[in-house]
Amino acid sequence: MNDAPTRRFRQSDIAARAGVSVSTVSRVLANEPGISEDVRQQILKVANDLGYPLKAGAKTTPGTLALIASNGVTGVLSIFYEGIVEGLRSEAALQGIPFDIRLISEAKATPETVRNLMESVGAQGLFLVGIDPGDALGAWLIESRTPVILVNGTSPQLRFDGVSPSNFFGAYAATQRLIDAGHRRILHLTGSHRQTIRERIRGFETAVASVGGEARVIRLPFETNASVEAHAATLAALKEHPGFSAAFCMNDFVAVGVLEAVTEIGLKVPRDFAIVGFDDLPCAEMASPRLATMRVDRVALGREAIGMMHYRFRHPEAPARHVSHAVIPVHGGTLDEGQRS
């Protein structure tokens, strides 16, 4: 029995079915800009329904928007977020996921503002980079069923997908390096309201408690310069609480301030005072001596986030998940990795 030949649909068929011009269909299938997201998605749906062969790279994946905390980008953490954005951009291009970026003050990340920004770029998925959603925004994201990934963020109740460095275990490992060098009275200089930073505090305190040591957390206001504030706080802490011989710092900028302070009062590093930072930012290598720190693969965080969004688009009902990337010890002159005598 002979099968009837299968009809090959043309772009004119798609145009007629979608109620648009042939030139509009052609531009959408070529993934050209300047077409509204609603029209683009309508044309792609009709083409798919008709069995029209879509070229690789055709914009069939929903668009996404990354909102990045403006204080993190414009302040000292700009280099940290630069790596994350690089990972987001490169992996989005590789997977064919439309991707836009906007800066926003965390305090202004209201449901109305976020919704308007997403609509302005035709985004259906949202990356919150360095932003912990407040109660109102979190409630709207859940109610609207918006696919969202927290990048360098953690949802304490696991309401949202997220990817971050392993902050608890990374801080534990950093502190353990100081413990292994013989230190038992250790400072931790930190700041920020963010959940990721609270996890580092817990990791630090847990490590010191495991050996019966003395842990002292010094919170910085982060109102001016992190290194300058850490410098002043270290001088004050060592004057009020003499006998501390080491510090684990929430990031390398803070560690640079601690290094300058202890050097200023005549302590030899690492013989008299040891320091471990976090992130492995360029300032760690420029410090003298080079900072011992923990390396965060920031590009990998961005790439992971894109993969998680791709999965979330395909599995909207799947339970939320959090992915933690291990951080890698980086040796430096601020810590003698041999046993302290």
mmCIF file of C-alpha atoms in Angstrom:
data_model
loop_
_atom_site.group_PDB
_atom_site.id
_atom_site.type_symbol
_atom_site.label_atom_id
_atom_site.label_comp_id
_atom_site.label_asym_id
_atom_site.label_seq_id
_atom_site.Cartn_x
_atom_site.Cartn_y
_atom_site.Cartn_z
ATOM 1 C CA MET A 1 0.000 0.000 0.000
ATOM 2 C CA ASN A 2 1.371 3.414 -0.975
ATOM 3 C CA ASP A 3 1.416 6.095 1.695
ATOM 4 C CA ALA A 4 0.171 9.516 0.689
ATOM 5 C CA PRO A 5 3.079 11.959 0.398
ATOM 6 C CA THR A 6 3.581 14.145 3.451
ATOM 7 C CA ARG A 7 2.987 17.819 2.731
ATOM 8 C CA ARG A 8 5.938 20.117 3.362
ATOM 9 C CA PHE A 9 4.753 23.310 4.940
ATOM 10 C CA ARG A 10 6.224 26.646 3.933
ATOM 11 C CA GLN A 11 6.772 29.880 5.798
ATOM 12 C CA SER A 12 3.665 31.247 4.057
ATOM 13 C CA ASP A 13 1.619 28.501 5.743
ATOM 14 C CA ILE A 14 2.995 29.511 9.140
ATOM 15 C CA ALA A 15 2.247 33.176 8.395
ATOM 16 C CA ALA A 16 -1.318 32.410 7.401
ATOM 17 C CA ARG A 17 -1.938 30.254 10.462
ATOM 18 C CA ALA A 18 -0.333 32.793 12.828
ATOM 19 C CA GLY A 19 -1.915 35.839 11.199
ATOM 20 C CA VAL A 20 1.383 37.612 10.494
ATOM 21 C CA SER A 21 3.417 38.472 7.415
ATOM 22 C CA VAL A 22 5.850 36.053 5.781
ATOM 23 C CA SER A 23 8.695 38.479 6.484
ATOM 24 C CA THR A 24 7.874 38.387 10.212
ATOM 25 C CA VAL A 25 7.958 34.589 10.159
ATOM 26 C CA SER A 26 11.287 34.699 8.331
ATOM 27 C CA ARG A 27 12.799 37.061 10.915
ATOM 28 C CA VAL A 28 11.635 34.923 13.832
ATOM 29 C CA LEU A 29 12.987 31.706 12.314
ATOM 30 C CA ALA A 30 16.295 33.488 11.701
ATOM 31 C CA ASN A 31 16.270 34.571 15.375
ATOM 32 C CA GLU A 32 16.495 38.252 14.455
ATOM 33 C CA PRO A 33 15.764 40.940 17.062
ATOM 34 C CA GLY A 34 12.932 43.455 16.986
ATOM 35 C CA ILE A 35 9.997 41.038 17.311
ATOM 36 C CA SER A 36 7.831 41.062 20.435
ATOM 37 C CA GLU A 37 8.169 37.969 22.602
ATOM 38 C CA ASP A 38 4.446 37.131 22.316
ATOM 39 C CA VAL A 39 4.550 37.155 18.508
ATOM 40 C CA ARG A 40 7.811 35.211 18.490
ATOM 41 C CA GLN A 41 6.448 32.477 20.719
ATOM 42 C CA GLN A 42 3.194 32.308 18.723
ATOM 43 C CA ILE A 43 5.084 31.813 15.445
ATOM 44 C CA LEU A 44 7.378 29.179 16.916
ATOM 45 C CA LYS A 45 4.403 27.298 18.337
ATOM 46 C CA VAL A 46 2.628 27.277 14.972
ATOM 47 C CA ALA A 47 5.823 26.165 13.230
ATOM 48 C CA ASN A 48 6.255 23.355 15.726
ATOM 49 C CA ASP A 49 2.607 22.288 15.413
ATOM 50 C CA LEU A 50 2.965 22.117 11.629
ATOM 51 C CA GLY A 51 6.157 20.114 11.872
ATOM 52 C CA TYR A 52 8.213 22.841 10.222
ATOM 53 C CA PRO A 53 11.949 22.081 10.706
ATOM 54 C CA LEU A 54 13.346 24.680 13.082
ATOM 55 C CA LYS A 55 17.007 25.520 12.724
ATOM 56 C CA ALA A 56 19.338 24.994 15.648
ATOM 57 C CA GLY A 57 19.458 28.201 17.616
ATOM 58 C CA ALA A 58 15.877 29.228 16.864
ATOM 59 C CA LYS A 59 14.541 30.969 19.924
ATOM 60 C CA THR A 60 12.307 28.202 21.243
ATOM 61 C CA THR A 61 13.491 28.477 24.857
ATOM 62 C CA PRO A 62 11.789 31.022 27.141
ATOM 63 C CA GLY A 63 13.747 34.189 27.799
ATOM 64 C CA THR A 64 15.515 34.880 31.091
ATOM 65 C CA LEU A 65 16.556 37.928 33.081
ATOM 66 C CA ALA A 66 19.380 38.227 35.587
ATOM 67 C CA LEU A 67 18.906 40.864 38.276
ATOM 68 C CA ILE A 68 22.224 41.681 39.911
ATOM 69 C CA ALA A 69 22.590 43.500 43.218
ATOM 70 C CA SER A 70 23.898 46.920 42.191
ATOM 71 C CA ASN A 71 25.773 47.404 45.459
ATOM 72 C CA GLY A 72 27.721 44.202 44.755
ATOM 73 C CA VAL A 73 28.595 45.184 41.194
ATOM 74 C CA THR A 74 29.536 48.793 41.798
ATOM 75 C CA GLY A 75 31.353 48.141 45.053
ATOM 76 C CA VAL A 76 34.383 46.049 45.907
ATOM 77 C CA LEU A 77 32.624 42.811 44.936
ATOM 78 C CA SER A 78 32.388 43.792 41.259
ATOM 79 C CA ILE A 79 35.168 41.344 40.355
ATOM 80 C CA PHE A 80 33.351 38.510 42.114
ATOM 81 C CA TYR A 81 30.136 39.093 40.160
ATOM 82 C CA GLU A 82 32.021 39.688 36.919
ATOM 83 C CA GLY A 83 32.989 36.009 36.903
ATOM 84 C CA ILE A 84 29.419 34.898 37.587
ATOM 85 C CA VAL A 85 28.091 37.040 34.725
ATOM 86 C CA GLU A 86 30.720 35.571 32.410
ATOM 87 C CA GLY A 87 29.489 32.079 33.273
ATOM 88 C CA LEU A 88 25.840 33.049 32.841
ATOM 89 C CA ARG A 89 26.441 34.653 29.439
ATOM 90 C CA SER A 90 28.614 31.912 27.993
ATOM 91 C CA GLU A 91 26.399 29.022 29.093
ATOM 92 C CA ALA A 92 23.201 30.801 28.030
ATOM 93 C CA ALA A 93 24.672 31.270 24.553
ATOM 94 C CA LEU A 94 25.766 27.640 24.447
ATOM 95 C CA GLN A 95 22.318 26.358 25.406
ATOM 96 C CA GLY A 96 20.407 28.857 23.280
ATOM 97 C CA ILE A 97 18.677 30.489 26.248
ATOM 98 C CA PRO A 98 17.795 34.169 25.653
ATOM 99 C CA PHE A 99 19.435 36.184 28.408
ATOM 100 C CA ASP A 100 19.319 39.801 29.613
ATOM 101 C CA ILE A 101 20.892 41.574 32.589
ATOM 102 C CA ARG A 102 19.728 44.469 34.729
ATOM 103 C CA LEU A 103 21.233 46.039 37.843
ATOM 104 C CA ILE A 104 18.929 46.700 40.764
ATOM 105 C CA SER A 105 19.233 47.807 44.354
ATOM 106 C CA GLU A 106 18.186 44.927 46.580
ATOM 107 C CA ALA A 107 15.936 47.301 48.537
ATOM 108 C CA LYS A 108 14.065 48.160 45.322
ATOM 109 C CA ALA A 109 13.511 44.554 44.221
ATOM 110 C CA THR A 110 9.740 44.712 44.778
ATOM 111 C CA PRO A 111 7.258 42.414 43.024
ATOM 112 C CA GLU A 112 6.027 45.271 40.816
ATOM 113 C CA THR A 113 9.543 46.345 39.798
ATOM 114 C CA VAL A 114 10.702 42.812 39.080
ATOM 115 C CA ARG A 115 7.551 42.008 37.107
ATOM 116 C CA ASN A 116 7.930 45.153 35.002
ATOM 117 C CA LEU A 117 11.603 44.421 34.285
ATOM 118 C CA MET A 118 10.796 40.860 33.227
ATOM 119 C CA GLU A 119 7.974 42.004 30.978
ATOM 120 C CA SER A 120 10.194 44.652 29.374
ATOM 121 C CA VAL A 121 12.553 41.981 28.028
ATOM 122 C CA GLY A 122 10.009 39.199 27.557
ATOM 123 C CA ALA A 123 11.617 37.037 30.252
ATOM 124 C CA GLN A 124 9.865 34.061 31.820
ATOM 125 C CA GLY A 125 12.734 32.921 34.038
ATOM 126 C CA LEU A 126 14.582 34.973 36.669
ATOM 127 C CA PHE A 127 18.102 34.813 38.097
ATOM 128 C CA LEU A 128 18.597 36.700 41.364
ATOM 129 C CA VAL A 129 22.343 37.288 41.586
ATOM 130 C CA GLY A 130 23.512 38.285 45.046
ATOM 131 C CA ILE A 131 19.922 39.103 46.035
ATOM 132 C CA ASP A 132 17.973 37.340 48.780
ATOM 133 C CA PRO A 133 14.260 37.813 47.975
ATOM 134 C CA GLY A 134 12.352 39.556 50.737
ATOM 135 C CA ASP A 135 8.992 38.330 51.999
ATOM 136 C CA ALA A 136 6.910 40.239 49.437
ATOM 137 C CA LEU A 137 9.057 39.287 46.451
ATOM 138 C CA GLY A 138 9.311 35.687 47.614
ATOM 139 C CA ALA A 139 5.543 35.413 47.976
ATOM 140 C CA TRP A 140 4.984 36.860 44.500
ATOM 141 C CA LEU A 141 7.529 34.507 42.907
ATOM 142 C CA ILE A 142 5.756 31.510 44.422
ATOM 143 C CA GLU A 143 2.258 32.743 43.607
ATOM 144 C CA SER A 144 3.189 33.603 40.015
ATOM 145 C CA ARG A 145 5.093 30.313 39.633
ATOM 146 C CA THR A 146 8.030 32.197 38.175
ATOM 147 C CA PRO A 147 11.051 29.949 37.513
ATOM 148 C CA VAL A 148 13.799 31.493 39.658
ATOM 149 C CA ILE A 149 17.398 30.582 40.466
ATOM 150 C CA LEU A 150 19.280 32.219 43.348
ATOM 151 C CA VAL A 151 22.855 32.681 42.139
ATOM 152 C CA ASN A 152 25.374 32.990 44.947
ATOM 153 C CA GLY A 153 22.366 32.729 47.201
ATOM 154 C CA THR A 154 20.567 30.265 49.434
ATOM 155 C CA SER A 155 16.895 29.865 50.278
ATOM 156 C CA PRO A 156 16.825 28.848 53.989
ATOM 157 C CA GLN A 157 13.513 27.009 53.587
ATOM 158 C CA LEU A 158 14.478 25.719 50.124
ATOM 159 C CA ARG A 159 11.584 27.488 48.459
ATOM 160 C CA PHE A 160 13.708 28.320 45.402
ATOM 161 C CA ASP A 161 16.459 26.693 43.373
ATOM 162 C CA GLY A 162 19.899 28.044 44.130
ATOM 163 C CA VAL A 163 23.604 27.639 43.494
ATOM 164 C CA SER A 164 26.405 28.921 45.683
ATOM 165 C CA PRO A 165 29.865 28.117 46.957
ATOM 166 C CA SER A 166 29.844 25.623 49.794
ATOM 167 C CA ASN A 167 29.795 28.359 52.396
ATOM 168 C CA PHE A 168 29.407 26.271 55.552
ATOM 169 C CA PHE A 169 31.886 23.570 54.577
ATOM 170 C CA GLY A 170 34.202 26.074 52.898
ATOM 171 C CA ALA A 171 34.364 28.158 56.072
ATOM 172 C CA TYR A 172 34.811 25.010 58.148
ATOM 173 C CA ALA A 173 37.704 23.913 55.922
ATOM 174 C CA ALA A 174 39.300 27.375 56.011
ATOM 175 C CA THR A 175 39.133 27.443 59.813
ATOM 176 C CA GLN A 176 40.407 23.884 60.006
ATOM 177 C CA ARG A 177 43.541 24.999 58.166
ATOM 178 C CA LEU A 178 44.205 27.460 60.975
ATOM 179 C CA ILE A 179 43.472 24.783 63.576
ATOM 180 C CA ASP A 180 45.829 22.344 61.885
ATOM 181 C CA ALA A 181 48.529 25.015 62.139
ATOM 182 C CA GLY A 182 48.053 25.001 65.911
ATOM 183 C CA HIS A 183 45.749 28.007 66.399
ATOM 184 C CA ARG A 184 42.949 27.791 68.955
ATOM 185 C CA ARG A 185 41.963 31.429 69.549
ATOM 186 C CA ILE A 186 40.658 32.640 66.227
ATOM 187 C CA LEU A 187 38.865 35.773 65.066
ATOM 188 C CA HIS A 188 36.285 35.861 62.294
ATOM 189 C CA LEU A 189 35.694 39.206 60.608
ATOM 190 C CA THR A 190 32.449 39.308 58.712
ATOM 191 C CA GLY A 191 29.460 41.453 57.756
ATOM 192 C CA SER A 192 26.395 41.511 55.505
ATOM 193 C CA HIS A 193 22.861 40.316 56.193
ATOM 194 C CA ARG A 194 23.001 37.578 53.581
ATOM 195 C CA GLN A 195 22.234 33.929 54.288
ATOM 196 C CA THR A 196 25.431 32.854 52.519
ATOM 197 C CA ILE A 197 27.525 34.860 54.963
ATOM 198 C CA ARG A 198 25.619 33.512 57.972
ATOM 199 C CA GLU A 199 26.515 30.023 56.754
ATOM 200 C CA ARG A 200 30.206 30.959 56.784
ATOM 201 C CA ILE A 201 29.864 32.142 60.370
ATOM 202 C CA ARG A 202 28.307 28.797 61.329
ATOM 203 C CA GLY A 203 31.079 26.885 59.586
ATOM 204 C CA PHE A 204 33.719 28.908 61.442
ATOM 205 C CA GLU A 205 32.093 28.499 64.841
ATOM 206 C CA THR A 206 31.524 24.772 64.342
ATOM 207 C CA ALA A 207 35.153 24.169 63.421
ATOM 208 C CA VAL A 208 36.510 26.063 66.437
ATOM 209 C CA ALA A 209 34.017 24.379 68.787
ATOM 210 C CA SER A 210 35.121 20.953 67.547
ATOM 211 C CA VAL A 211 38.532 21.460 69.210
ATOM 212 C CA GLY A 212 37.335 23.424 72.223
ATOM 213 C CA GLY A 213 38.897 26.628 70.971
ATOM 214 C CA GLU A 214 37.814 30.233 71.406
ATOM 215 C CA ALA A 215 35.961 31.849 68.523
ATOM 216 C CA ARG A 216 35.171 35.545 68.359
ATOM 217 C CA VAL A 217 33.003 36.960 65.575
ATOM 218 C CA ILE A 218 33.578 40.611 64.665
ATOM 219 C CA ARG A 219 30.837 42.132 62.541
ATOM 220 C CA LEU A 220 31.764 44.966 60.242
ATOM 221 C CA PRO A 221 29.202 47.617 59.257
ATOM 222 C CA PHE A 222 30.323 47.724 55.589
ATOM 223 C CA GLU A 223 29.423 51.394 55.428
ATOM 224 C CA THR A 224 32.630 52.490 53.709
ATOM 225 C CA ASN A 225 35.571 50.334 52.633
ATOM 226 C CA ALA A 226 35.762 46.692 53.771
ATOM 227 C CA SER A 227 39.558 46.686 54.088
ATOM 228 C CA VAL A 228 39.620 49.946 56.038
ATOM 229 C CA GLU A 229 36.880 48.769 58.394
ATOM 230 C CA ALA A 230 38.651 45.427 58.901
ATOM 231 C CA HIS A 231 41.916 47.237 59.666
ATOM 232 C CA ALA A 232 40.300 49.340 62.410
ATOM 233 C CA ALA A 233 38.278 46.421 63.818
ATOM 234 C CA THR A 234 41.353 44.194 64.027
ATOM 235 C CA LEU A 235 43.350 46.794 65.926
ATOM 236 C CA ALA A 236 40.477 47.265 68.371
ATOM 237 C CA ALA A 237 39.891 43.533 68.833
ATOM 238 C CA LEU A 238 43.533 42.680 69.522
ATOM 239 C CA LYS A 239 43.797 45.553 71.981
ATOM 240 C CA GLU A 240 40.674 44.494 73.873
ATOM 241 C CA HIS A 241 41.223 40.725 73.545
ATOM 242 C CA PRO A 242 44.966 40.038 73.361
ATOM 243 C CA GLY A 243 46.088 36.506 72.685
ATOM 244 C CA PHE A 244 44.216 35.767 69.463
ATOM 245 C CA SER A 245 46.698 34.399 66.956
ATOM 246 C CA ALA A 246 44.702 33.979 63.742
ATOM 247 C CA ALA A 247 41.764 35.237 61.705
ATOM 248 C CA PHE A 248 39.439 33.704 59.150
ATOM 249 C CA CYS A 249 37.931 36.462 57.010
ATOM 250 C CA MET A 250 34.650 36.423 55.106
ATOM 251 C CA ASN A 251 36.454 37.528 51.942
ATOM 252 C CA ASP A 252 39.856 38.581 50.692
ATOM 253 C CA PHE A 253 39.172 42.321 50.891
ATOM 254 C CA VAL A 254 38.603 41.937 54.614
ATOM 255 C CA ALA A 255 41.703 39.762 54.914
ATOM 256 C CA VAL A 256 43.846 42.492 53.335
ATOM 257 C CA GLY A 257 42.695 44.908 56.037
ATOM 258 C CA VAL A 258 43.539 42.403 58.770
ATOM 259 C CA LEU A 259 46.986 41.818 57.253
ATOM 260 C CA GLU A 260 47.724 45.537 57.218
ATOM 261 C CA ALA A 261 46.590 45.923 60.837
ATOM 262 C CA VAL A 262 48.649 43.117 62.359
ATOM 263 C CA THR A 263 51.708 44.179 60.368
ATOM 264 C CA GLU A 264 51.260 47.735 61.599
ATOM 265 C CA ILE A 265 51.465 46.673 65.257
ATOM 266 C CA GLY A 266 54.614 44.636 64.663
ATOM 267 C CA LEU A 267 53.245 41.088 64.471
ATOM 268 C CA LYS A 268 55.047 38.748 62.078
ATOM 269 C CA VAL A 269 52.836 36.942 59.577
ATOM 270 C CA PRO A 270 52.372 34.000 59.757
ATOM 271 C CA ARG A 271 54.645 33.343 62.763
ATOM 272 C CA ASP A 272 52.744 35.564 65.220
ATOM 273 C CA PHE A 273 49.422 35.857 63.413
ATOM 274 C CA ALA A 274 47.910 33.767 60.612
ATOM 275 C CA ILE A 275 45.185 34.770 58.142
ATOM 276 C CA VAL A 276 42.925 32.877 55.741
ATOM 277 C CA GLY A 277 40.609 34.667 53.345
ATOM 278 C CA PHE A 278 37.808 33.508 51.047
ATOM 279 C CA ASP A 279 37.007 33.845 47.290
ATOM 280 C CA ASP A 280 40.587 34.085 45.886
ATOM 281 C CA LEU A 281 40.080 37.525 44.390
ATOM 282 C CA PRO A 282 42.943 39.353 42.614
ATOM 283 C CA CYS A 283 43.797 41.298 45.780
ATOM 284 C CA ALA A 284 44.773 37.975 47.421
ATOM 285 C CA GLU A 285 47.616 37.539 44.958
ATOM 286 C CA MET A 286 48.657 41.188 45.163
ATOM 287 C CA ALA A 287 48.942 41.142 48.960
ATOM 288 C CA SER A 288 52.391 40.802 50.529
ATOM 289 C CA PRO A 289 52.691 38.085 51.574
ATOM 290 C CA ARG A 290 50.164 36.420 49.275
ATOM 291 C CA LEU A 291 46.957 35.568 51.121
ATOM 292 C CA ALA A 292 46.100 32.003 51.992
ATOM 293 C CA THR A 293 42.489 31.737 50.904
ATOM 294 C CA MET A 294 39.708 29.537 49.506
ATOM 295 C CA ARG A 295 39.057 29.676 45.766
ATOM 296 C CA VAL A 296 35.496 30.062 44.466
ATOM 297 C CA ASP A 297 35.001 29.157 40.806
ATOM 298 C CA ARG A 298 32.699 32.046 40.005
ATOM 299 C CA VAL A 299 32.335 31.244 36.309
ATOM 300 C CA ALA A 300 31.197 27.725 37.205
ATOM 301 C CA LEU A 301 28.466 29.158 39.443
ATOM 302 C CA GLY A 302 27.039 31.100 36.508
ATOM 303 C CA ARG A 303 27.157 28.099 34.213
ATOM 304 C CA GLU A 304 25.485 25.899 36.810
ATOM 305 C CA ALA A 305 22.679 28.436 37.195
ATOM 306 C CA ILE A 306 21.876 28.293 33.478
ATOM 307 C CA GLY A 307 21.716 24.501 33.599
ATOM 308 C CA MET A 308 19.376 24.680 36.581
ATOM 309 C CA MET A 309 17.093 27.119 34.775
ATOM 310 C CA HIS A 310 17.015 24.854 31.727
ATOM 311 C CA TYR A 311 15.939 21.987 33.975
ATOM 312 C CA ARG A 312 13.349 24.141 35.747
ATOM 313 C CA PHE A 313 11.762 25.143 32.432
ATOM 314 C CA ARG A 314 11.379 21.464 31.516
ATOM 315 C CA HIS A 315 10.311 20.306 34.993
ATOM 316 C CA PRO A 316 8.300 23.142 36.586
ATOM 317 C CA GLU A 317 6.793 20.877 39.262
ATOM 318 C CA ALA A 318 10.081 19.358 40.458
ATOM 319 C CA PRO A 319 11.051 20.064 44.099
ATOM 320 C CA ALA A 320 13.423 22.969 44.646
ATOM 321 C CA ARG A 321 17.084 22.044 44.922
ATOM 322 C CA HIS A 322 20.294 23.733 45.982
ATOM 323 C CA VAL A 323 23.683 23.014 44.444
ATOM 324 C CA SER A 324 26.853 23.789 46.408
ATOM 325 C CA HIS A 325 30.211 23.993 44.673
ATOM 326 C CA ALA A 326 33.277 22.986 46.654
ATOM 327 C CA VAL A 327 35.858 25.681 47.342
ATOM 328 C CA ILE A 328 39.554 24.917 46.898
ATOM 329 C CA PRO A 329 42.321 25.806 49.385
ATOM 330 C CA VAL A 330 44.907 28.207 47.982
ATOM 331 C CA HIS A 331 48.252 28.318 49.759
ATOM 332 C CA GLY A 332 49.780 31.641 50.706
ATOM 333 C CA GLY A 333 52.324 33.304 52.938
ATOM 334 C CA THR A 334 49.785 34.301 55.596
ATOM 335 C CA LEU A 335 49.532 30.708 56.892
ATOM 336 C CA ASP A 336 52.217 28.193 57.712
ATOM 337 C CA GLU A 337 50.553 24.954 56.611
ATOM 338 C CA GLY A 338 53.072 23.009 58.708
ATOM 339 C CA GLN A 339 52.266 22.209 62.363
ATOM 340 C CA ARG A 340 52.643 25.211 64.677
ATOM 341 C CA SER A 341 55.230 24.627 67.405
#
